[in-house]
Short mmCIF file of N, CA and C in Angstrom, two decimals:
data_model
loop_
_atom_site.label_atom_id
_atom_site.label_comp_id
_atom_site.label_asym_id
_atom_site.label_seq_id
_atom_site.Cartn_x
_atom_site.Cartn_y
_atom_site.Cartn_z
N UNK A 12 103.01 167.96 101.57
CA UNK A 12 103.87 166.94 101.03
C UNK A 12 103.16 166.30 99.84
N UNK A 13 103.60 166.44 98.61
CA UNK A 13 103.17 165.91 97.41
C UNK A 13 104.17 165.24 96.60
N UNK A 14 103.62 163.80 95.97
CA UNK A 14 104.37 162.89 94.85
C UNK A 14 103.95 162.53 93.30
N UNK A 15 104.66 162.06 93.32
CA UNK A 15 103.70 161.36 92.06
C UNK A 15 104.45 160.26 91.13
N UNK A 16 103.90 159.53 90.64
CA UNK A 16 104.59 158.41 90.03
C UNK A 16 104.26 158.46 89.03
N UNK A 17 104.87 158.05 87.40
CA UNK A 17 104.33 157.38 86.51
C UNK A 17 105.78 157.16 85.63
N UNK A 18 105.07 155.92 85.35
CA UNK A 18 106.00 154.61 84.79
C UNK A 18 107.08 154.48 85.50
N UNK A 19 106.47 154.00 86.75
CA UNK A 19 107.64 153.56 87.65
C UNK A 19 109.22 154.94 87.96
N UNK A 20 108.62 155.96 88.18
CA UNK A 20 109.44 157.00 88.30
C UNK A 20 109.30 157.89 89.05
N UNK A 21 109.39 157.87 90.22
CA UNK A 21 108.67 158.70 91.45
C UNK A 21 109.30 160.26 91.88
N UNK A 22 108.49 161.04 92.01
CA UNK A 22 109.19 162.44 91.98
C UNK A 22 108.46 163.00 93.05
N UNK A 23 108.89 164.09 93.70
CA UNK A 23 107.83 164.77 94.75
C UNK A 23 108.89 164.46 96.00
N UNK A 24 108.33 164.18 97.43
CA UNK A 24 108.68 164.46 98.83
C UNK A 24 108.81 162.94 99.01
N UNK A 25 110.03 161.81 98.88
CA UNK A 25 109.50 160.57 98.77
C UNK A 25 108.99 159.83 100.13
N UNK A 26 108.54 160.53 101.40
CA UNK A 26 107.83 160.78 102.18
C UNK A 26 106.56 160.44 101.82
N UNK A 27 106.03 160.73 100.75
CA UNK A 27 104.71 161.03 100.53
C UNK A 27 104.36 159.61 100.00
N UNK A 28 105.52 158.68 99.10
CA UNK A 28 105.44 157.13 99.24
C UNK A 28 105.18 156.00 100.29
N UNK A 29 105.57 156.71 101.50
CA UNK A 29 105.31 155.71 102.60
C UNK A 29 103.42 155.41 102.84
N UNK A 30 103.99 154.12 103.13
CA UNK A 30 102.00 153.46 103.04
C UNK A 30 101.28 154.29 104.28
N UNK A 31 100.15 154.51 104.64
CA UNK A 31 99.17 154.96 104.94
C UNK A 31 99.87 154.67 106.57
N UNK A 32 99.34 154.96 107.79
CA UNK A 32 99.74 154.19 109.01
C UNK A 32 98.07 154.26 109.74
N UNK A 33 98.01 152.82 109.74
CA UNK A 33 95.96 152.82 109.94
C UNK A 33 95.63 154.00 110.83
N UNK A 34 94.36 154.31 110.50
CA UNK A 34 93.79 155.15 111.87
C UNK A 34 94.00 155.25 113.27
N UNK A 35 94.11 154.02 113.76
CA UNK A 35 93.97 153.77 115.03
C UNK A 35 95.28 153.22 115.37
N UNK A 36 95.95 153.17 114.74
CA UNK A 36 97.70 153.10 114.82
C UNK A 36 98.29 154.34 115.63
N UNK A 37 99.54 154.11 116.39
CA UNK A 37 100.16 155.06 116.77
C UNK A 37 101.22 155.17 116.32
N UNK A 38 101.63 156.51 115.59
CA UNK A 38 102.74 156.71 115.18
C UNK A 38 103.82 157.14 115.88
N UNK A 39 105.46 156.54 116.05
CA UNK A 39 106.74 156.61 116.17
C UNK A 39 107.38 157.77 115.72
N UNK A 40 107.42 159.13 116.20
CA UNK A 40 108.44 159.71 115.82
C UNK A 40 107.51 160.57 114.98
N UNK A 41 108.17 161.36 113.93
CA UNK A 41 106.99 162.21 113.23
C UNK A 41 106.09 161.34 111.96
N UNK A 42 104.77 161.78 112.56
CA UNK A 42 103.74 161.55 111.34
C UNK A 42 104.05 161.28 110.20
N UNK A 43 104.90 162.44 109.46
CA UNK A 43 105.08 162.05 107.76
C UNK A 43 106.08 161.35 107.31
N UNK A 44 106.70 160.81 108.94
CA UNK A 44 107.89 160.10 108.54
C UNK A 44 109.53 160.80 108.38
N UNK A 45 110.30 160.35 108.08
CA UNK A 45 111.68 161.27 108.62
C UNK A 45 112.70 160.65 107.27
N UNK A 46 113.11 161.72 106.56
CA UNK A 46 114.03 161.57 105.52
C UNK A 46 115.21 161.05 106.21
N UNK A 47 115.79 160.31 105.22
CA UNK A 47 117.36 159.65 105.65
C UNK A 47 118.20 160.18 104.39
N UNK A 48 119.42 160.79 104.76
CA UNK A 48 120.79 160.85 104.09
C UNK A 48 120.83 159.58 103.17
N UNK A 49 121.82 160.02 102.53
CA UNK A 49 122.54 158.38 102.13
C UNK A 49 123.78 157.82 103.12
N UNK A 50 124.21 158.97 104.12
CA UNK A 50 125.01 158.72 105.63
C UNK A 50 124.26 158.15 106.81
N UNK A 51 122.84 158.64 106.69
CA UNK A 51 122.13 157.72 107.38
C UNK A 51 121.92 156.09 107.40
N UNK A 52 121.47 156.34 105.58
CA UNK A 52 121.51 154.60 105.76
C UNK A 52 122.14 154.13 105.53
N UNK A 53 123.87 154.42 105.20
CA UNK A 53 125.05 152.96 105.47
C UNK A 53 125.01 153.07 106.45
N UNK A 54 124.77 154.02 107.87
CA UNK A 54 125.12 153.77 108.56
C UNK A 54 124.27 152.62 109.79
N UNK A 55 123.59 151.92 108.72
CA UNK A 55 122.55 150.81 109.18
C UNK A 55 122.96 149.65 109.33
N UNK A 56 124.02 149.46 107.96
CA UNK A 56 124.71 148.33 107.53
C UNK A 56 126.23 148.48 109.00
N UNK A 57 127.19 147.02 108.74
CA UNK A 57 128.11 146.97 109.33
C UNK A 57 129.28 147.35 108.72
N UNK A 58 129.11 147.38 107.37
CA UNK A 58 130.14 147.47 106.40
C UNK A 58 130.09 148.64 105.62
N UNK A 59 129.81 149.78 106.17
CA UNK A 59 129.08 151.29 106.08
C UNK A 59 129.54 151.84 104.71
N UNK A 60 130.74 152.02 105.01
CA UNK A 60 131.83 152.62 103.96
C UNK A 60 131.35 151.97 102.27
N UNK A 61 131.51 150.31 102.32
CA UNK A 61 131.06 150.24 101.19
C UNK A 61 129.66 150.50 100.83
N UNK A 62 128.61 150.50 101.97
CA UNK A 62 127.29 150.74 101.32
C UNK A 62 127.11 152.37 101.08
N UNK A 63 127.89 152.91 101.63
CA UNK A 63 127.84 154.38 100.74
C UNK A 63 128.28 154.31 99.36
N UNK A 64 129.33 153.78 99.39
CA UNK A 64 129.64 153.67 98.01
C UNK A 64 128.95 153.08 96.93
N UNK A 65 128.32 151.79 97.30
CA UNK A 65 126.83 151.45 96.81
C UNK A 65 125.92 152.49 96.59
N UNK A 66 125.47 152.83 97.24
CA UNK A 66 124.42 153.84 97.49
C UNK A 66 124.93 154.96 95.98
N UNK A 67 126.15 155.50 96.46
CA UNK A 67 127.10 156.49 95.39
C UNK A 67 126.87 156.03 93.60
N UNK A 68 127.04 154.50 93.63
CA UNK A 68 127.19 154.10 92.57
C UNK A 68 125.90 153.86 91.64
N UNK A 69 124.82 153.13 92.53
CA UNK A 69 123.74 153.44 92.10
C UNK A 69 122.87 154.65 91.83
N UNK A 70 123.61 155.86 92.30
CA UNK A 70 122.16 156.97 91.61
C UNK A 70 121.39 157.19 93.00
N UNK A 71 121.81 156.83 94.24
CA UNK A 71 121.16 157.48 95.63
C UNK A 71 120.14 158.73 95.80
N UNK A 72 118.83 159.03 95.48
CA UNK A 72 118.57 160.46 95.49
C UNK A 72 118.41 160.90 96.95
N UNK A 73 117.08 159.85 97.56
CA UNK A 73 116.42 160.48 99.09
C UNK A 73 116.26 158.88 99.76
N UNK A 74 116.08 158.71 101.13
CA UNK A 74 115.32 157.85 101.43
C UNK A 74 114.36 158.50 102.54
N UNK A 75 113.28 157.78 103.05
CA UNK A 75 112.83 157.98 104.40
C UNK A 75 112.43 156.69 105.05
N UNK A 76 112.09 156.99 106.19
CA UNK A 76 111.44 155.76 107.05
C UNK A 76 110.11 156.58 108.15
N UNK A 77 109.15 155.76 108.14
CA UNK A 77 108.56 155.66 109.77
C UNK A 77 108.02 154.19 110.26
N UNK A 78 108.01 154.90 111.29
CA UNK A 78 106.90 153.63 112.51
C UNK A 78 105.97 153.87 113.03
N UNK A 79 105.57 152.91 113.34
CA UNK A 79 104.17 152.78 114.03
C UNK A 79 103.97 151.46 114.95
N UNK A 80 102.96 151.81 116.08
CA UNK A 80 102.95 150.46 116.81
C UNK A 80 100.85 150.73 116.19
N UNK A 81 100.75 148.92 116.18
CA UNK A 81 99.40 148.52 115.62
C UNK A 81 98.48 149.19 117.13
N UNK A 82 97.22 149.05 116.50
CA UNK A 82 96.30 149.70 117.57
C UNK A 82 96.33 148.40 118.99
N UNK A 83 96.32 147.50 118.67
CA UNK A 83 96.21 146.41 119.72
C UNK A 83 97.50 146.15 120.85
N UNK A 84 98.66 147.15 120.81
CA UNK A 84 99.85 147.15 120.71
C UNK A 84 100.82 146.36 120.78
N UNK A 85 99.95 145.09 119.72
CA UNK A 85 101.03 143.26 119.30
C UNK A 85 102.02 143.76 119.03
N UNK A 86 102.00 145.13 117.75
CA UNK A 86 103.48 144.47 116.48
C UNK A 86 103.86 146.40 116.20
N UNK A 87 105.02 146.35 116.11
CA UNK A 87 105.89 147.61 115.80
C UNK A 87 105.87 147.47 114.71
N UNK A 88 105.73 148.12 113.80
CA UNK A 88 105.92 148.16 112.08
C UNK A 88 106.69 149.57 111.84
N UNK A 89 107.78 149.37 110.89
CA UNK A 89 109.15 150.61 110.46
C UNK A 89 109.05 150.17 108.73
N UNK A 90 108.56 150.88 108.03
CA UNK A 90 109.32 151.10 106.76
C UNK A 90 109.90 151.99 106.15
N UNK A 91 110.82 151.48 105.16
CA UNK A 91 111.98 151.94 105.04
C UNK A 91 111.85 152.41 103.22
N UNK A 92 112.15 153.49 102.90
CA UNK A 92 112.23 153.74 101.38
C UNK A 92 113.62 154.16 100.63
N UNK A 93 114.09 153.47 99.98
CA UNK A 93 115.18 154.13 99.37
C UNK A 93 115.11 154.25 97.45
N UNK A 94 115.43 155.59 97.51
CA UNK A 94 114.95 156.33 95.83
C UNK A 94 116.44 156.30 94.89
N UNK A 95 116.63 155.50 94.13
CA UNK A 95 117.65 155.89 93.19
C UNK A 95 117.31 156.26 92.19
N UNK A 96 118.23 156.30 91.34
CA UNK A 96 118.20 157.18 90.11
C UNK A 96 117.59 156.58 89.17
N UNK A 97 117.22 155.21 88.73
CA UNK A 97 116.50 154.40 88.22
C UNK A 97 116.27 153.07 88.52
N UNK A 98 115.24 152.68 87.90
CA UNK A 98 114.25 151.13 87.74
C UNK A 98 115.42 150.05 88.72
N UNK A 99 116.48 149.98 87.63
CA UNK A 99 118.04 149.06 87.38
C UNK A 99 118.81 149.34 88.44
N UNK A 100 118.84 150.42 89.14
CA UNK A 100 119.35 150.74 90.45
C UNK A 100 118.55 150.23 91.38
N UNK A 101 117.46 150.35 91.69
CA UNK A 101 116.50 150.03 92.64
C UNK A 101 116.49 148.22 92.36
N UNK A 102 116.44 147.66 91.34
CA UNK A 102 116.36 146.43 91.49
C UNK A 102 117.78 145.63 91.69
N UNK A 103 119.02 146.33 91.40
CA UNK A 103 120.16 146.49 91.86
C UNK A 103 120.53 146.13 93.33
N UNK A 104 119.84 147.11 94.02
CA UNK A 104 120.40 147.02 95.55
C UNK A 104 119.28 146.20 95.96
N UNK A 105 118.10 145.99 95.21
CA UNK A 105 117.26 144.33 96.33
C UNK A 105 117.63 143.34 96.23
N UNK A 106 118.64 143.14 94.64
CA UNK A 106 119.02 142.18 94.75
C UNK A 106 120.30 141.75 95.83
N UNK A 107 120.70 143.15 96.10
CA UNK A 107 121.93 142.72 96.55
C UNK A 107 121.70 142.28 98.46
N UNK A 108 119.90 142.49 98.65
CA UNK A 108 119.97 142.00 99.88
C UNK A 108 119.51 140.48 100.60
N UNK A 109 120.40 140.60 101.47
CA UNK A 109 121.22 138.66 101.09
C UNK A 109 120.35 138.13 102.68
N UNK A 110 119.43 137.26 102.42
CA UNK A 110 119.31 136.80 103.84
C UNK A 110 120.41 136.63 104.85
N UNK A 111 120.13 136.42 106.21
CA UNK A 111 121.15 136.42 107.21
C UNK A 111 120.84 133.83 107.29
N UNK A 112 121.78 133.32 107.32
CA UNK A 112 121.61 132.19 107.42
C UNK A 112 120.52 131.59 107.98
N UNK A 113 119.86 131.58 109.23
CA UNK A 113 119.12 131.30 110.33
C UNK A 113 117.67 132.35 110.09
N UNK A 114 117.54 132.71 109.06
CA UNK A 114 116.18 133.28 108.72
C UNK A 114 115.56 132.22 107.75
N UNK A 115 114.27 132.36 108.18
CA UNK A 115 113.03 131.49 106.66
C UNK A 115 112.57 132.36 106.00
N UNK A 116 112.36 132.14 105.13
CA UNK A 116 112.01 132.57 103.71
C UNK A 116 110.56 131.94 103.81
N UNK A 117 109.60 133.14 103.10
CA UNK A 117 108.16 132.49 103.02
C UNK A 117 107.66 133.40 101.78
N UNK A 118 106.79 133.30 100.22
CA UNK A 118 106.36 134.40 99.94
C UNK A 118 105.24 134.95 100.09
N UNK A 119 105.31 135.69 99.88
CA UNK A 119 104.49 137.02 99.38
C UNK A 119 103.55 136.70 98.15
N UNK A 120 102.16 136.31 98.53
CA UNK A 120 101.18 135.59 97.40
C UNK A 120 100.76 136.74 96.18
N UNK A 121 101.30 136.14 95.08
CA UNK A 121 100.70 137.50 94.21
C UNK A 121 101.98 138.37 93.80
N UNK A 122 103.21 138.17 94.38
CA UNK A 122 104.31 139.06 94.32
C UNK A 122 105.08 138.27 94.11
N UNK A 123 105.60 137.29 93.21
CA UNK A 123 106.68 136.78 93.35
C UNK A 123 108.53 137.35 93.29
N UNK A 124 108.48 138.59 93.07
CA UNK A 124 109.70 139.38 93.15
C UNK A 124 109.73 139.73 94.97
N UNK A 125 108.96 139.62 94.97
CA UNK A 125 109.52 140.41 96.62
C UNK A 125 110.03 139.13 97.10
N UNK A 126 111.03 139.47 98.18
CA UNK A 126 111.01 138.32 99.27
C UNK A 126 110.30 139.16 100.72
N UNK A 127 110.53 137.57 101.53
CA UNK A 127 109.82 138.08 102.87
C UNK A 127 110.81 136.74 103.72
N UNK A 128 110.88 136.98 105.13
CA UNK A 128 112.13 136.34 105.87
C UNK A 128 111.06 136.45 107.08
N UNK A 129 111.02 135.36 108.03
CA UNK A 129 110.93 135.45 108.98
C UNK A 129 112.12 135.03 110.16
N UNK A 130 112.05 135.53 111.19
CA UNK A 130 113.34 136.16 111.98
C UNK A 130 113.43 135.90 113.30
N UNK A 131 113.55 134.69 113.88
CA UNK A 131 113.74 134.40 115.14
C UNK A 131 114.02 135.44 116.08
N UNK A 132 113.53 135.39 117.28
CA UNK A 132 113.56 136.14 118.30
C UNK A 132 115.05 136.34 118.60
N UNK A 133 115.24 137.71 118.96
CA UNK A 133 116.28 138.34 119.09
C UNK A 133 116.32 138.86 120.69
N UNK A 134 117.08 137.97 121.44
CA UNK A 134 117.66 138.54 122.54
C UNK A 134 117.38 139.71 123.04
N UNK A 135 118.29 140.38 122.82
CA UNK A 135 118.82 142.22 123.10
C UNK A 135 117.30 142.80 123.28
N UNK A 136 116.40 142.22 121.55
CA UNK A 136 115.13 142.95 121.48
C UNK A 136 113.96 142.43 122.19
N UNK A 137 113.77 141.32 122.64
CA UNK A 137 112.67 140.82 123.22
C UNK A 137 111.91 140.07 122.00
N UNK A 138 112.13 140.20 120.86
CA UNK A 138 110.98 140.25 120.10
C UNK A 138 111.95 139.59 118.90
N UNK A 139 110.72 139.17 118.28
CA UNK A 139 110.88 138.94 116.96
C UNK A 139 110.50 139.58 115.71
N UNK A 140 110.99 139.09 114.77
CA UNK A 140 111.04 140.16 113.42
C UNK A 140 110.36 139.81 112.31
N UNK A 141 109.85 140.35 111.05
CA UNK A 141 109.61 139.19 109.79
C UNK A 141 109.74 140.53 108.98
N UNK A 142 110.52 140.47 107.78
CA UNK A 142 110.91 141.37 107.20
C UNK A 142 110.59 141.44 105.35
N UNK A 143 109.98 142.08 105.01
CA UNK A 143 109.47 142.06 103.44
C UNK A 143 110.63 143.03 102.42
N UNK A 144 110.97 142.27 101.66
CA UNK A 144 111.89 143.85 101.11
C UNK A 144 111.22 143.25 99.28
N UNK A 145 111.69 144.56 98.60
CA UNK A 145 111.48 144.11 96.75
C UNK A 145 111.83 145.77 96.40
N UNK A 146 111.27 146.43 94.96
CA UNK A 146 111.25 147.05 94.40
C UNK A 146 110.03 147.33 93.84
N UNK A 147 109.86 148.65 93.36
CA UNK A 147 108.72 149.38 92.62
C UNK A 147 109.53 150.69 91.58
N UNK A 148 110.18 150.30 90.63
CA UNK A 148 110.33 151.18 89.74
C UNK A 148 111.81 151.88 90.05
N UNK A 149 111.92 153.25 90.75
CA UNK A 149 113.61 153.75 91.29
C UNK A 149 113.16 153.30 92.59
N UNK A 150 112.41 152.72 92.98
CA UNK A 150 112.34 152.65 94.77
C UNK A 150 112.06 151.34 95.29
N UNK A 151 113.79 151.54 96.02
CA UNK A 151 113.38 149.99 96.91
C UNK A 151 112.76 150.04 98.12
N UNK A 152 111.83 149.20 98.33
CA UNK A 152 111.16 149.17 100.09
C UNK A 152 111.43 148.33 100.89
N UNK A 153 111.55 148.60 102.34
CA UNK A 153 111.56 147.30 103.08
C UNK A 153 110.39 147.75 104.20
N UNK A 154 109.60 146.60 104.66
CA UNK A 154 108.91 146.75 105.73
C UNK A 154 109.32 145.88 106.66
N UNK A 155 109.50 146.05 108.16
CA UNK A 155 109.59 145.12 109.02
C UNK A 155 108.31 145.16 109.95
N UNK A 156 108.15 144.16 110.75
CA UNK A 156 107.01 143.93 111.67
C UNK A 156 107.27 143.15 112.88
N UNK A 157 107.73 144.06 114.19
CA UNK A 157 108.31 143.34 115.26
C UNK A 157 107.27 143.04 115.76
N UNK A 158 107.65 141.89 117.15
CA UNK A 158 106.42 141.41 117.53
C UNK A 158 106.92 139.85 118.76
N UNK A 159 106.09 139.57 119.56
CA UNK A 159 106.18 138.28 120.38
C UNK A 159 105.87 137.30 119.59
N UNK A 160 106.92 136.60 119.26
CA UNK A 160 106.78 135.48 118.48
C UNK A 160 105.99 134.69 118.60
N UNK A 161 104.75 133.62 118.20
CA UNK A 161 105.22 133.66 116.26
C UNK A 161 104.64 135.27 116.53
N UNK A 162 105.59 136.11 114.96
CA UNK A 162 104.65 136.72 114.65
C UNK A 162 104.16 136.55 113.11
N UNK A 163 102.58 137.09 113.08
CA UNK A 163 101.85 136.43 112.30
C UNK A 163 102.25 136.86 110.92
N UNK A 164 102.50 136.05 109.72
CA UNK A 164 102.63 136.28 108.33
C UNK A 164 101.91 137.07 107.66
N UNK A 165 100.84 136.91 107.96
CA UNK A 165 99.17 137.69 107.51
C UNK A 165 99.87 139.17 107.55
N UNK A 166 100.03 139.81 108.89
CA UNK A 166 100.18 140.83 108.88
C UNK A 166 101.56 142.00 107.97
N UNK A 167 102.42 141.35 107.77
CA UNK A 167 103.46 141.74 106.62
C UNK A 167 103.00 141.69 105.43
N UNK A 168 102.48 140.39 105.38
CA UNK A 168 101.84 140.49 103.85
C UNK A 168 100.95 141.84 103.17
N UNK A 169 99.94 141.68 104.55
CA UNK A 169 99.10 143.03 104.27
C UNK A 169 99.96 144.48 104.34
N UNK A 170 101.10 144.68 104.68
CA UNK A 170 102.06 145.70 105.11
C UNK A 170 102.30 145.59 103.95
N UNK A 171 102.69 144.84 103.64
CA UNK A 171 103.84 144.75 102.09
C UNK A 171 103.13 145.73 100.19
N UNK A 172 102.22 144.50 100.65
CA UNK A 172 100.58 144.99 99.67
C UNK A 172 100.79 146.37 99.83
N UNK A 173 99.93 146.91 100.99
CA UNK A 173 100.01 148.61 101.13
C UNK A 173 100.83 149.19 100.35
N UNK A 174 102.26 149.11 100.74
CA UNK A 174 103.26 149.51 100.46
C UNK A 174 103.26 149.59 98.85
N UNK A 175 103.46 148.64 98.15
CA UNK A 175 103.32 148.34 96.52
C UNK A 175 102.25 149.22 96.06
N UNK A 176 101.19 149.09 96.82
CA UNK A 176 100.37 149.82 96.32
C UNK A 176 100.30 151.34 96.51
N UNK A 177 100.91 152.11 97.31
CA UNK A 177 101.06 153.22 97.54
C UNK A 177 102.85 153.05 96.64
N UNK A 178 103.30 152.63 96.53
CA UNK A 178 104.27 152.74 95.05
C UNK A 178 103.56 152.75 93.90
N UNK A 179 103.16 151.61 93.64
CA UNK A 179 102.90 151.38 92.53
C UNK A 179 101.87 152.92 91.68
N UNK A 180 100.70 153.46 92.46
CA UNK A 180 99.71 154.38 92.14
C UNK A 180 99.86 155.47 92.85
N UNK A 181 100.85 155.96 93.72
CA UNK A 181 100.81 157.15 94.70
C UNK A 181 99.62 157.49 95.36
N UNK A 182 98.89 156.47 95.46
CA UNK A 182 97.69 156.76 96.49
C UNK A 182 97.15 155.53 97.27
#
């Protein structure tokens, strides 16, 4: 699996963008991570139909995702990559993602384009959430980081970082 970036233009297996998953981490599902359709990911949203069409309109090429649970086994971490056709597309659909009311907002030191949300405990899941999303060039990212509430800020942040940085330089 090989990528490569320059000037914000990512080409290769976009697999090969997802951040590192530490050593001593256990990985969710396969290792290099698992490509998504563009049927895959409206079908994330509630309002599916139009986010395909989103997806359609912007220049959709690939996405993928994986997970991992941390070595200590606190916090589940899933990120998420989606590749359009350019810069203006990718900053396109982050903008278009809208907090849910009952989330906080905290940033991301050093990044002022990204946001980051933290996410009250969720019923159904046991757990709570804190969620980083932004852009790097055609590729938007999101990282989440489940966990027994609080969960800690520190640790997204450092997720987030990774992430940019394995955008930003492909390594």
């Amino acid at each position: 699996m090989t990528g490569k970036v320059a000037s914000g233009v990512h080409s290769g297996d976009i697999r090969y963008f997802l951040m590192a998953v530490p050593p001593d981490a256990s990985v969710i599902g396969s290792a290099d991570g698992d490509v998504l359709t563009k049927e895959a990911v409206a079908a994330l949203y509630s309002n599916s139909s139009d986010v395909l069409k989103g997806l359609n309109t912007l220049g959709f090429k690939d996405a993928a995702t994986r997970r991992y649970q941390t070595a200590d086994g606190k916090y589940h971490v899933m990120v998420r990559l989606l590749h359009f056709g350019s810069a203006q597309a990718a900053q396109t659909w982050a903008g278009g993602d809208k907090a849910q009311p009952a989330w906080k907002a905290f940033d991301v030191p050093g990044y002022p384009d990204e946001k980051a949300y933290d996410i009250a405990m969720d019923a159904s899941l046991g757990e709570a959430r804190l969620r980083g999303v932004g852009f790097r060039g055609d590729v938007f990212f999101e990282v989440n980081v489940y966990g027994e509430p609080p969960v800690d800020h520190g640790v997204l942040i450092d997720r987030v970082r990774k992430q940019i940085t394995r955008l930003d330089t492909g390594s």
